[in-house]
PDB file of C-alpha atoms in Angstrom:
ATOM      1  CA  UNK A   1     -13.336  -7.662  14.818  1.00 39.00           C
ATOM      2  CA  UNK A   2     -11.440  -8.207  18.894  1.00 42.00           C
ATOM      3  CA  UNK A   3      -8.949  -5.864  19.318  1.00 46.00           C
ATOM      4  CA  UNK A   4      -5.798  -6.010  17.019  1.00 44.00           C
ATOM      5  CA  UNK A   5      -7.322  -8.777  14.480  1.00 44.00           C
ATOM      6  CA  UNK A   6      -6.642  -7.160  11.573  1.00 45.00           C
ATOM      7  CA  UNK A   7      -2.480  -7.625  12.321  1.00 43.00           C
ATOM      8  CA  UNK A   8      -1.743 -11.096  11.243  1.00 41.00           C
ATOM      9  CA  UNK A   9      -0.191 -13.422  13.695  1.00 39.00           C
ATOM     10  CA  UNK A  10       2.476 -14.289  11.247  1.00 41.00           C
ATOM     11  CA  UNK A  11       4.594 -13.309   8.270  1.00 50.00           C
ATOM     12  CA  UNK A  12       2.255 -10.274   7.764  1.00 58.00           C
ATOM     13  CA  UNK A  13       4.237  -8.729   4.015  1.00 68.00           C
ATOM     14  CA  UNK A  14       2.883  -4.960   2.946  1.00 75.00           C
ATOM     15  CA  UNK A  15       3.554  -2.899  -0.117  1.00 80.00           C
ATOM     16  CA  UNK A  16       3.757   0.796   0.471  1.00 83.00           C
ATOM     17  CA  UNK A  17       3.413   4.179  -2.562  1.00 88.00           C
ATOM     18  CA  UNK A  18       2.819   7.380  -2.647  1.00 89.00           C
ATOM     19  CA  UNK A  19       1.758  10.301  -5.009  1.00 88.00           C
ATOM     20  CA  UNK A  20       3.171  13.451  -6.259  1.00 88.00           C
ATOM     21  CA  UNK A  21       1.861  15.488  -3.229  1.00 91.00           C
ATOM     22  CA  UNK A  22       4.156  17.350  -1.307  1.00 89.00           C
ATOM     23  CA  UNK A  23       3.189  15.859   1.982  1.00 92.00           C
ATOM     24  CA  UNK A  24       2.883  11.842   0.773  1.00 92.00           C
ATOM     25  CA  UNK A  25       6.830  10.764   1.429  1.00 93.00           C
ATOM     26  CA  UNK A  26       6.438  12.256   5.089  1.00 94.00           C
ATOM     27  CA  UNK A  27       3.136  10.759   5.111  1.00 94.00           C
ATOM     28  CA  UNK A  28       4.344   7.273   3.993  1.00 95.00           C
ATOM     29  CA  UNK A  29       7.458   7.196   5.396  1.00 95.00           C
ATOM     30  CA  UNK A  30       5.156   8.011   9.127  1.00 95.00           C
ATOM     31  CA  UNK A  31       3.028   4.589   7.978  1.00 94.00           C
ATOM     32  CA  UNK A  32       5.553   2.374   6.832  1.00 95.00           C
ATOM     33  CA  UNK A  33       7.689   3.035  10.810  1.00 95.00           C
ATOM     34  CA  UNK A  34       3.468   2.603  12.062  1.00 92.00           C
ATOM     35  CA  UNK A  35       3.712  -0.423  10.219  1.00 92.00           C
ATOM     36  CA  UNK A  36       6.788  -1.996  10.983  1.00 94.00           C
ATOM     37  CA  UNK A  37       6.407  -1.054  15.098  1.00 93.00           C
ATOM     38  CA  UNK A  38       3.226  -3.332  14.086  1.00 89.00           C
ATOM     39  CA  UNK A  39       5.493  -6.057  12.627  1.00 91.00           C
ATOM     40  CA  UNK A  40       4.681  -5.931   9.062  1.00 91.00           C
ATOM     41  CA  UNK A  41       7.817  -6.375   6.195  1.00 94.00           C
ATOM     42  CA  UNK A  42       7.667  -2.741   4.204  1.00 95.00           C
ATOM     43  CA  UNK A  43       8.679  -2.668   0.880  1.00 95.00           C
ATOM     44  CA  UNK A  44       8.013   0.849  -0.562  1.00 96.00           C
ATOM     45  CA  UNK A  45       7.635   0.495  -3.718  1.00 95.00           C
ATOM     46  CA  UNK A  46       8.627   4.680  -4.408  1.00 94.00           C
ATOM     47  CA  UNK A  47       6.494   6.935  -6.509  1.00 93.00           C
ATOM     48  CA  UNK A  48       3.417   5.649  -7.668  1.00 94.00           C
ATOM     49  CA  UNK A  49      -0.186   5.476  -8.350  1.00 92.00           C
ATOM     50  CA  UNK A  50      -2.775   4.038  -6.783  1.00 92.00           C
ATOM     51  CA  UNK A  51      -2.737   1.124  -9.886  1.00 94.00           C
ATOM     52  CA  UNK A  52       0.650   0.529  -8.914  1.00 95.00           C
ATOM     53  CA  UNK A  53       0.179  -0.325  -5.982  1.00 94.00           C
ATOM     54  CA  UNK A  54      -2.960  -2.857  -7.283  1.00 95.00           C
ATOM     55  CA  UNK A  55      -0.335  -4.576  -8.998  1.00 96.00           C
ATOM     56  CA  UNK A  56       2.316  -4.902  -6.621  1.00 95.00           C
ATOM     57  CA  UNK A  57      -0.426  -6.856  -3.972  1.00 94.00           C
ATOM     58  CA  UNK A  58      -1.327  -8.731  -6.302  1.00 95.00           C
ATOM     59  CA  UNK A  59       1.929  -9.891  -8.678  1.00 95.00           C
ATOM     60  CA  UNK A  60       3.670  -9.914  -5.611  1.00 94.00           C
ATOM     61  CA  UNK A  61       0.956 -12.286  -3.801  1.00 93.00           C
ATOM     62  CA  UNK A  62       1.403  -9.737  -0.387  1.00 92.00           C
ATOM     63  CA  UNK A  63      -1.290  -9.650   2.125  1.00 90.00           C
ATOM     64  CA  UNK A  64      -1.935  -5.716   1.473  1.00 92.00           C
ATOM     65  CA  UNK A  65      -1.272  -2.797   0.197  1.00 94.00           C
ATOM     66  CA  UNK A  66      -1.364   1.048   0.803  1.00 94.00           C
ATOM     67  CA  UNK A  67      -0.653   4.268  -1.516  1.00 94.00           C
ATOM     68  CA  UNK A  68      -0.376   7.573   0.141  1.00 94.00           C
ATOM     69  CA  UNK A  69      -2.927   9.848  -1.656  1.00 93.00           C
ATOM     70  CA  UNK A  70      -5.877  12.219  -2.366  1.00 89.00           C
ATOM     71  CA  UNK A  71      -6.554  10.935  -5.766  1.00 85.00           C
ATOM     72  CA  UNK A  72      -8.419  13.627  -7.383  1.00 85.00           C
ATOM     73  CA  UNK A  73      -8.796  15.653  -4.457  1.00 87.00           C
ATOM     74  CA  UNK A  74      -6.833  19.012  -4.464  1.00 89.00           C
ATOM     75  CA  UNK A  75      -3.196  18.726  -4.511  1.00 87.00           C
ATOM     76  CA  UNK A  76      -3.488  20.508  -0.497  1.00 90.00           C
ATOM     77  CA  UNK A  77      -5.248  16.894   0.117  1.00 92.00           C
ATOM     78  CA  UNK A  78      -3.766  13.954   1.349  1.00 93.00           C
ATOM     79  CA  UNK A  79      -4.776  10.639   2.715  1.00 91.00           C
ATOM     80  CA  UNK A  80      -4.845   6.869   1.845  1.00 91.00           C
ATOM     81  CA  UNK A  81      -5.628   4.216  -0.548  1.00 92.00           C
ATOM     82  CA  UNK A  82      -6.142   0.735   1.198  1.00 92.00           C
ATOM     83  CA  UNK A  83      -6.176  -3.306  -0.666  1.00 93.00           C
ATOM     84  CA  UNK A  84      -6.349  -6.056   0.553  1.00 92.00           C
ATOM     85  CA  UNK A  85      -4.635  -9.272  -0.598  1.00 91.00           C
ATOM     86  CA  UNK A  86      -5.627 -10.011  -4.555  1.00 92.00           C
ATOM     87  CA  UNK A  87      -5.166  -6.506  -4.961  1.00 92.00           C
ATOM     88  CA  UNK A  88      -9.451  -6.346  -3.706  1.00 93.00           C
ATOM     89  CA  UNK A  89     -10.158  -2.244  -2.427  1.00 91.00           C
ATOM     90  CA  UNK A  90     -10.846  -2.237   0.916  1.00 92.00           C
ATOM     91  CA  UNK A  91     -13.935  -0.060   1.494  1.00 88.00           C
ATOM     92  CA  UNK A  92     -16.650   0.515   3.926  1.00 87.00           C
ATOM     93  CA  UNK A  93     -18.527  -2.851   3.360  1.00 89.00           C
ATOM     94  CA  UNK A  94     -15.084  -4.672   3.202  1.00 90.00           C
ATOM     95  CA  UNK A  95     -12.782  -3.673   6.386  1.00 88.00           C
ATOM     96  CA  UNK A  96     -12.752  -0.201   6.585  1.00 89.00           C
ATOM     97  CA  UNK A  97     -15.007   0.806   9.278  1.00 91.00           C
ATOM     98  CA  UNK A  98     -12.884  -2.027  11.345  1.00 90.00           C
ATOM     99  CA  UNK A  99      -9.971  -0.496  11.141  1.00 86.00           C
ATOM    100  CA  UNK A 100     -11.606   2.908  11.938  1.00 90.00           C
ATOM    101  CA  UNK A 101     -13.049   1.647  14.827  1.00 92.00           C
ATOM    102  CA  UNK A 102      -9.421  -0.050  16.232  1.00 89.00           C
ATOM    103  CA  UNK A 103      -7.914   3.582  15.404  1.00 87.00           C
ATOM    104  CA  UNK A 104     -10.665   5.425  17.123  1.00 93.00           C
ATOM    105  CA  UNK A 105     -10.236   3.075  19.990  1.00 95.00           C
ATOM    106  CA  UNK A 106      -6.252   4.017  20.123  1.00 90.00           C
ATOM    107  CA  UNK A 107      -6.063   0.256  21.994  1.00 89.00           C
ATOM    108  CA  UNK A 108      -2.226  -0.593  20.522  1.00 86.00           C
ATOM    109  CA  UNK A 109       0.157  -2.492  22.623  1.00 86.00           C
ATOM    110  CA  UNK A 110       3.400  -1.365  23.515  1.00 88.00           C
ATOM    111  CA  UNK A 111       5.543  -1.791  20.751  1.00 89.00           C
ATOM    112  CA  UNK A 112       7.984  -4.508  21.065  1.00 90.00           C
ATOM    113  CA  UNK A 113      11.036  -4.234  19.296  1.00 90.00           C
ATOM    114  CA  UNK A 114      12.091  -8.224  19.293  1.00 92.00           C
ATOM    115  CA  UNK A 115       8.968  -8.587  16.034  1.00 92.00           C
ATOM    116  CA  UNK A 116       9.349  -4.850  14.547  1.00 94.00           C
ATOM    117  CA  UNK A 117       9.161  -5.378  10.684  1.00 94.00           C
ATOM    118  CA  UNK A 118      11.549  -4.288   8.536  1.00 95.00           C
ATOM    119  CA  UNK A 119      11.782  -1.610   5.893  1.00 96.00           C
ATOM    120  CA  UNK A 120      13.120  -2.006   1.887  1.00 96.00           C
ATOM    121  CA  UNK A 121      12.662   0.376  -1.195  1.00 96.00           C
ATOM    122  CA  UNK A 122      12.163  -1.905  -4.191  1.00 96.00           C
ATOM    123  CA  UNK A 123      11.041  -1.548  -7.608  1.00 96.00           C
ATOM    124  CA  UNK A 124       8.745  -2.992  -9.902  1.00 96.00           C
ATOM    125  CA  UNK A 125       8.286  -0.918 -13.006  1.00 96.00           C
ATOM    126  CA  UNK A 126       9.959  -3.064 -15.070  1.00 97.00           C
ATOM    127  CA  UNK A 127       7.581  -6.067 -13.963  1.00 98.00           C
ATOM    128  CA  UNK A 128       4.942  -2.690 -14.150  1.00 97.00           C
ATOM    129  CA  UNK A 129       5.733  -2.246 -17.599  1.00 96.00           C
ATOM    130  CA  UNK A 130       6.206  -5.586 -18.729  1.00 96.00           C
ATOM    131  CA  UNK A 131       2.341  -5.930 -17.213  1.00 96.00           C
ATOM    132  CA  UNK A 132       1.159  -3.072 -19.279  1.00 96.00           C
ATOM    133  CA  UNK A 133       2.708  -4.263 -22.471  1.00 94.00           C
ATOM    134  CA  UNK A 134       1.635  -7.866 -22.343  1.00 94.00           C
ATOM    135  CA  UNK A 135      -1.896  -5.917 -23.330  1.00 94.00           C
ATOM    136  CA  UNK A 136      -0.616  -5.102 -26.698  1.00 93.00           C
ATOM    137  CA  UNK A 137       0.900  -5.884 -29.384  1.00 92.00           C
ATOM    138  CA  UNK A 138       3.504  -3.133 -29.381  1.00 84.00           C
ATOM    139  CA  UNK A 139       4.402  -4.029 -33.934  1.00 88.00           C
ATOM    140  CA  UNK A 140       0.844  -2.970 -34.399  1.00 90.00           C
ATOM    141  CA  UNK A 141       1.189   0.242 -33.039  1.00 88.00           C
ATOM    142  CA  UNK A 142       1.614   3.124 -35.690  1.00 91.00           C
ATOM    143  CA  UNK A 143       3.239   6.892 -34.955  1.00 89.00           C
ATOM    144  CA  UNK A 144       0.835   9.279 -34.032  1.00 88.00           C
ATOM    145  CA  UNK A 145       0.374  12.639 -36.249  1.00 85.00           C
TER     146      UNK A 145
END
């Protein structure tokens, strides 16, 4: 992978969310700024679970998504879960090592303010709940005992 080829030379759209950890919001906003500096139009779905980033990425047909989370790790940890277009996970074998090499090289061009991406907060919660309810027949549910 050549320098910055993980970024496309056309409309780049991504979804961003974060979990309930105390550091998630600050990390998410710093990540959003970095993505915007690289020309990405960021849609922030707010506080969310990893499954919601998968849904948002697929549902809206965007280039990728990032959930700020440390998953099952202790609450004082934090990190990121990355997904590609079509809600496909990014792992060591599917691009994560390339991202690591780019980050370690640190050879990023200066920010071009004219090409800076946008930032917008959106809610997909109703669409996500509707999607989940599509798997069941609500009329067949019985009360819990």
